[in-house]
XYZ file of C-alpha atoms in Angstrom:
430
model
C -4.017 -36.216 9.437
C -6.329 -35.518 6.532
C -6.601 -32.000 5.136
C -9.909 -31.477 6.950
C -8.380 -32.671 10.226
C -5.370 -30.404 9.693
C -7.535 -27.320 9.162
C -9.585 -28.185 12.231
C -6.354 -28.538 14.215
C -5.041 -25.140 13.037
C -8.300 -23.399 13.891
C -8.490 -25.090 17.262
C -4.830 -24.753 18.195
C -4.253 -21.048 17.449
C -6.390 -17.983 18.211
C -8.160 -16.925 15.025
C -8.838 -13.198 14.547
C -12.116 -13.695 12.714
C -13.377 -15.715 15.698
C -11.993 -13.970 18.793
C -11.009 -10.544 17.447
C -8.209 -8.455 18.936
C -7.208 -11.103 21.490
C -5.744 -13.059 18.562
C -3.429 -10.167 17.697
C 0.110 -11.028 18.726
C 2.131 -7.857 19.010
C 5.782 -7.888 18.039
C 7.908 -9.744 15.520
C 10.022 -11.919 17.835
C 7.795 -14.952 17.415
C 7.662 -14.614 13.645
C 11.409 -14.170 13.438
C 11.938 -17.268 15.577
C 9.627 -19.275 13.345
C 11.368 -17.881 10.252
C 14.709 -19.011 11.706
C 13.403 -22.564 12.056
C 12.173 -22.481 8.459
C 15.525 -21.258 7.141
C 14.343 -17.789 6.048
C 12.370 -18.944 2.980
C 11.400 -15.386 1.980
C 15.039 -14.684 1.143
C 14.707 -16.987 -1.877
C 12.355 -14.706 -3.827
C 11.655 -11.019 -4.356
C 8.704 -9.394 -2.618
C 6.330 -6.446 -2.850
C 4.735 -5.339 0.424
C 1.236 -3.787 0.430
C -0.383 -2.082 3.439
C -3.328 0.267 3.938
C -6.716 0.536 5.585
C -8.756 -0.130 2.435
C -7.822 -1.280 -1.042
C -4.739 -3.310 -0.181
C -6.400 -6.544 -1.303
C -7.519 -5.201 -4.681
C -4.132 -3.531 -5.202
C -2.266 -6.719 -4.281
C -4.326 -8.840 -6.653
C -3.900 -6.307 -9.457
C -0.117 -6.149 -9.065
C 0.079 -9.943 -8.973
C -1.970 -10.114 -12.168
C 0.255 -7.589 -13.947
C 3.421 -9.435 -12.931
C 1.916 -12.752 -14.000
C 0.990 -11.220 -17.359
C 4.617 -10.087 -17.681
C 5.757 -13.709 -17.472
C 6.837 -13.917 -13.844
C 5.913 -16.784 -11.549
C 4.030 -14.887 -8.864
C 3.115 -15.716 -5.293
C 0.221 -13.860 -3.682
C -0.483 -13.764 0.055
C -3.704 -12.107 1.231
C -6.147 -12.325 4.124
C -8.717 -13.140 5.248
C -10.054 -15.892 3.023
C -13.695 -16.010 1.989
C -14.469 -19.650 1.221
C -11.299 -21.729 1.435
C -8.296 -21.359 3.771
C -5.983 -21.898 0.807
C -7.211 -18.698 -0.884
C -4.659 -16.899 1.276
C -1.727 -18.433 -0.594
C -1.691 -18.575 -4.382
C 0.911 -19.082 -7.109
C -0.093 -17.720 -10.511
C -3.647 -17.671 -9.235
C -3.783 -21.284 -8.080
C -4.295 -22.028 -4.396
C -1.604 -23.942 -2.525
C -2.180 -27.684 -2.430
C -3.971 -29.467 0.376
C -1.003 -31.832 0.643
C 1.325 -28.921 1.370
C -0.889 -27.709 4.207
C -0.943 -31.183 5.750
C 2.788 -31.737 5.316
C 3.669 -28.313 6.756
C 1.665 -28.845 9.939
C 3.009 -32.367 10.393
C 6.578 -31.170 9.885
C 6.415 -28.144 12.181
C 3.692 -29.132 14.636
C 6.213 -29.669 17.425
C 7.561 -26.174 16.870
C 4.120 -24.807 17.741
C 4.612 -26.025 21.313
C 7.878 -24.093 21.602
C 7.147 -20.846 19.757
C 3.375 -20.732 20.302
C 2.683 -18.936 17.021
C -0.555 -17.124 16.313
C -2.846 -18.303 13.538
C -1.605 -15.499 11.311
C 2.047 -16.289 11.975
C 1.384 -19.850 10.832
C -0.292 -18.513 7.680
C 2.679 -16.261 6.893
C 5.197 -19.036 7.546
C 3.214 -21.430 5.398
C 2.994 -18.899 2.562
C 6.709 -18.125 2.550
C 7.588 -21.821 2.640
C 5.179 -22.608 -0.190
C 6.531 -19.796 -2.342
C 10.058 -21.117 -1.772
C 9.012 -24.656 -2.695
C 7.290 -23.420 -5.848
C 10.313 -21.282 -6.775
C 8.339 -18.107 -7.402
C 10.151 -15.152 -8.926
C 8.293 -12.606 -6.836
C 5.543 -12.580 -4.209
C 3.033 -9.843 -3.494
C 2.536 -9.795 0.273
C -0.504 -8.088 1.764
C -0.154 -6.853 5.334
C -2.617 -8.464 7.717
C -3.091 -5.689 10.270
C -1.264 -2.396 10.630
C 2.254 -2.816 9.310
C 4.982 -2.063 11.836
C 4.279 -5.129 13.986
C 2.558 -7.259 11.359
C 4.016 -10.740 10.915
C 4.720 -10.056 7.241
C 7.089 -7.220 8.181
C 10.125 -9.464 8.395
C 10.626 -9.069 4.640
C 12.732 -6.491 2.820
C 10.782 -5.893 -0.376
C 11.672 -4.417 -3.733
C 8.789 -1.966 -3.359
C 6.416 -0.940 -0.575
C 2.869 0.273 -1.211
C 0.503 1.995 1.233
C -2.951 2.471 -0.249
C -4.667 4.820 2.230
C -5.383 5.538 5.881
C -8.777 5.505 7.584
C -10.263 4.537 10.927
C -10.305 0.777 11.527
C -9.023 -1.480 14.313
C -8.504 1.627 16.432
C -8.223 -0.482 19.592
C -4.975 -1.884 18.205
C -3.631 0.725 15.792
C -4.492 4.035 17.442
C -7.331 6.524 17.758
C -6.041 9.188 15.380
C -5.219 9.073 11.694
C -1.642 10.018 12.534
C -1.265 7.078 14.903
C -2.732 4.677 12.350
C -0.501 6.109 9.623
C 2.560 5.552 11.815
C 1.678 1.862 12.129
C 1.219 1.495 8.354
C 4.424 3.468 7.697
C 6.272 0.825 9.680
C 6.664 -1.250 6.511
C 9.036 1.348 5.012
C 12.586 0.029 4.679
C 15.934 1.731 4.028
C 16.439 2.378 0.325
C 13.178 0.698 -0.687
C 10.863 2.985 -2.686
C 7.340 3.403 -1.311
C 4.211 4.366 -3.249
C 1.463 6.165 -1.322
C -2.040 5.971 -2.769
C -3.867 8.552 -0.621
C -2.419 10.986 1.893
C -4.114 14.293 1.238
C -4.568 15.101 4.938
C -1.496 16.903 6.325
C -1.505 14.770 9.485
C -1.095 11.586 7.411
C 1.260 13.041 4.825
C 3.649 14.394 7.443
C 3.858 11.006 9.168
C 4.789 9.351 5.869
C 7.323 12.022 4.936
C 8.999 11.862 8.340
C 9.201 8.068 8.347
C 10.516 7.916 4.785
C 13.173 10.496 5.629
C 14.160 8.668 8.812
C 14.739 5.329 7.080
C 15.943 6.671 3.735
C 13.050 5.379 1.614
C 12.284 7.215 -1.646
C 8.610 8.207 -1.359
C 6.137 8.713 -4.202
C 2.611 10.110 -3.845
C -0.091 9.347 -6.416
C -1.536 12.865 -6.242
C 1.881 14.378 -6.963
C 3.130 12.033 -9.679
C 0.006 11.278 -11.715
C -0.877 14.392 -13.692
C -4.141 13.215 -15.259
C -6.587 10.355 -14.816
C -9.771 9.880 -16.820
C -12.183 7.073 -15.970
C -15.158 6.047 -18.087
C -17.472 3.005 -17.992
C -17.376 0.697 -20.987
C -17.423 -2.879 -22.199
C -14.759 -5.382 -23.244
C -16.094 -8.520 -24.939
C -19.572 -7.734 -23.524
C -18.152 -7.486 -19.998
C -18.595 -4.257 -18.050
C -15.285 -2.487 -17.393
C -13.855 0.801 -16.254
C -11.618 2.362 -18.913
C -8.682 4.329 -17.501
C -6.371 6.781 -19.186
C -3.558 7.752 -16.838
C -1.021 10.219 -18.218
C -1.616 8.888 -21.735
C -1.571 5.155 -20.921
C -4.894 3.357 -21.385
C -6.084 0.179 -19.703
C -9.315 -1.377 -18.453
C -10.396 -3.275 -15.358
C -13.429 -5.333 -14.416
C -13.162 -4.018 -10.831
C -16.098 -1.611 -10.953
C -16.237 -0.126 -7.446
C -15.858 3.645 -7.208
C -13.086 3.104 -4.662
C -11.086 1.283 -7.336
C -10.346 4.574 -9.101
C -7.573 5.414 -6.637
C -6.557 1.770 -6.178
C -5.897 1.480 -9.911
C -3.863 4.701 -9.906
C -1.864 3.346 -6.973
C -1.221 0.057 -8.763
C -0.307 1.939 -11.959
C 2.278 4.065 -10.139
C 3.570 0.939 -8.396
C 4.149 -0.669 -11.798
C 6.193 2.384 -12.820
C 8.543 1.898 -9.893
C 8.649 -1.870 -10.300
C 10.026 -1.170 -13.749
C 12.601 1.185 -12.251
C 13.859 -1.475 -9.818
C 14.338 -3.977 -12.619
C 11.050 -5.725 -13.410
C 10.359 -6.079 -17.132
C 6.706 -5.135 -17.610
C 5.563 -4.121 -21.070
C 2.526 -1.926 -21.688
C 0.796 -4.997 -23.118
C 1.443 -6.919 -19.886
C 0.149 -3.976 -17.860
C -3.041 -3.812 -19.896
C -3.591 -7.575 -19.814
C -2.926 -7.712 -16.090
C -5.355 -4.949 -15.168
C -8.105 -6.336 -17.392
C -7.723 -9.924 -16.184
C -7.160 -9.436 -12.452
C -10.315 -11.282 -11.423
C -9.739 -14.182 -13.815
C -6.036 -14.588 -13.063
C -6.117 -14.147 -9.285
C -9.729 -15.070 -8.438
C -10.471 -11.908 -6.485
C -13.960 -12.060 -4.972
C -16.406 -9.717 -3.282
C -15.397 -6.322 -4.681
C -18.550 -4.674 -6.067
C -19.348 -8.078 -7.523
C -22.555 -8.738 -9.421
C -24.171 -11.975 -8.292
C -27.394 -11.944 -10.284
C -29.105 -9.969 -13.059
C -32.735 -10.383 -12.008
C -33.110 -9.076 -9.435
C -29.873 -7.140 -9.707
C -27.813 -8.444 -6.787
C -24.451 -6.983 -5.752
C -22.030 -7.521 -2.885
C -18.990 -5.764 -1.502
C -16.627 -6.435 1.392
C -16.357 -2.751 2.417
C -16.858 -2.686 6.174
C -15.327 0.389 7.810
C -16.438 4.011 7.632
C -14.411 4.932 4.548
C -15.377 1.768 2.682
C -19.069 2.154 3.486
C -19.096 5.758 2.264
C -17.941 4.629 -1.179
C -20.307 1.672 -1.294
C -23.441 3.543 -0.250
C -22.773 6.373 -2.713
C -22.467 3.861 -5.535
C -25.622 2.011 -4.418
C -27.577 5.258 -4.576
C -26.348 5.891 -8.136
C -27.233 2.380 -9.307
C -30.722 2.369 -10.931
C -33.299 0.778 -8.621
C -36.824 0.952 -7.306
C -36.211 -0.295 -3.778
C -32.935 -1.191 -2.093
C -33.021 -4.465 -0.183
C -29.886 -4.369 1.969
C -28.595 -7.569 3.569
C -26.414 -6.225 6.339
C -24.250 -7.699 9.074
C -21.288 -6.418 11.083
C -18.683 -7.550 13.564
C -19.410 -6.456 17.122
C -16.036 -4.722 17.444
C -16.808 -2.304 14.590
C -17.749 1.326 15.183
C -21.329 0.715 14.101
C -22.621 3.951 15.628
C -20.612 5.947 13.083
C -21.431 3.608 10.193
C -25.214 3.279 10.553
C -25.919 6.956 9.746
C -24.041 6.494 6.447
C -26.397 3.770 5.185
C -29.308 4.458 2.802
C -32.213 5.680 4.916
C -34.907 4.454 2.520
C -33.607 0.873 2.143
C -35.344 -2.217 3.476
C -32.862 -4.004 5.747
C -32.342 -7.704 6.299
C -30.115 -7.733 9.385
C -28.035 -10.867 9.651
C -24.864 -12.298 11.177
C -21.928 -14.375 10.014
C -21.252 -17.680 11.726
C -18.448 -16.415 13.961
C -18.491 -15.417 17.640
C -17.217 -11.977 16.575
C -20.447 -11.235 14.718
C -22.876 -8.786 16.236
C -26.106 -10.726 16.906
C -28.677 -9.825 14.271
C -31.286 -8.930 16.898
C -28.913 -6.433 18.508
C -28.020 -4.987 15.119
C -31.730 -4.638 14.319
C -32.365 -2.842 17.595
C -29.514 -0.384 17.138
C -30.193 0.242 13.449
C -33.938 0.659 13.805
C -33.395 3.022 16.732
C -31.402 5.148 14.298
C -34.237 5.302 11.821
C -33.505 2.341 9.573
C -36.192 -0.267 8.918
C -35.814 -4.026 8.686
C -36.030 -7.459 10.225
C -33.459 -9.872 11.640
C -32.408 -13.174 10.075
C -30.236 -15.746 11.840
C -27.898 -16.370 8.916
C -26.909 -14.970 5.552
C -28.672 -17.686 3.556
C -31.997 -16.938 5.265
C -31.552 -13.200 4.701
C -30.753 -13.780 1.023
C -33.785 -16.025 0.593
C -36.059 -13.447 2.218
C -34.735 -10.587 0.089
C -35.098 -12.621 -3.100
C -38.625 -13.624 -2.129
C -39.617 -10.022 -1.396
C -37.915 -8.458 -4.411
C -40.082 -6.807 -7.030
C -39.110 -5.868 -10.605
C -36.461 -3.174 -10.595
C -35.323 -3.772 -7.023
C -31.654 -3.903 -6.039
C -30.380 -6.452 -3.529
C -27.082 -5.595 -1.869
C -25.064 -7.766 0.528
C -22.392 -6.183 2.714
C -21.211 -4.735 5.995
C -18.568 -7.375 6.650
C -16.125 -9.561 4.767
C -17.481 -12.498 6.737
C -21.065 -11.805 5.670
C -20.005 -11.705 2.015
C -18.071 -14.941 2.533
C -21.294 -16.746 3.480
C -23.282 -15.752 0.387
C -24.553 -19.048 -1.070
C -22.787 -19.878 -4.310
C -20.308 -16.973 -4.208
C -17.645 -17.623 -6.815
């Protein structure tokens, strides 16, 4: 098969979460362990770092990979979902896995699919671990796909676990309370493996983490307890906008400009501290270079990313209640005359709780990603306008973008968001 035929086969053969939603979720690790047995346990050939959380796990994973790469390690990075190219999910030192590897993997293990019946995500995990073994990486940063306890990535025993935060998302699979969701995320904790917790101010969440860490014997470290001071100021580095951090006397900068990155960067910083303690050699210079060059070294896309200067056009993949709160607050603080908001959601999202959080005075361009999971733009328009928002529906992201650009007047702000899959379909995103 060609690469294109192979990708079509994978998408057609296995249930894909972005297409069918929760029905693609395969609970339990038995299938992944069986597949891993066939592969010969490739993840045992390299060290790993495991990253879970409701929001921020992607940015944190990319940042840690960049720091380790800057320290001279050969670094694998597994994340999901992809935006433009399937191979974005699996990178080594920032470079996507080869098309030939994807083809060869499916040809080699295609018959196994008829015995184990893996999910799409299980195939992605197996492919990533096998590719990292082939490329002889020193360490791989592994982002959890969904939850933690039953996620396919949870067959690893990492050097360090990281849990960024807990919020409401995927409640139909992870639980209806923050405590229930926290318990699923806490499932990545392993005996003797230190775990860094980014946010757990609510007692319900904190107690779940403390109890799980105690039960498995995992040393636990909370950002709010172990970072004494953090100052954040906007600035420039080589004419590029950055956020300048000073955490407990150590200074570094990042081009990740979202407000929500303040805690993500503290989480990654504390994670670096404990990576050093478990034996990774990371100088302050490597830390600083890694934070500053995360986007360039790992090709992270869609996090408060500026797409155009005139009119100012921004996008962000924030899609659940907590993510939208950060995004809308930062939109309101960004200088503008009118906000032109290109907005689309998945139909399984809790849109009734999200819509009231959106800017009430924005002009909306309701749209939908090209996946069956997307809420039809006409339905979104009806529900949003009934809640007091104003806008029109557009059948696809490109049409919505074109309309917003056509309507924009000097000083207007165009924002694209609501769903990772909407951001993925922005024309020319790179």
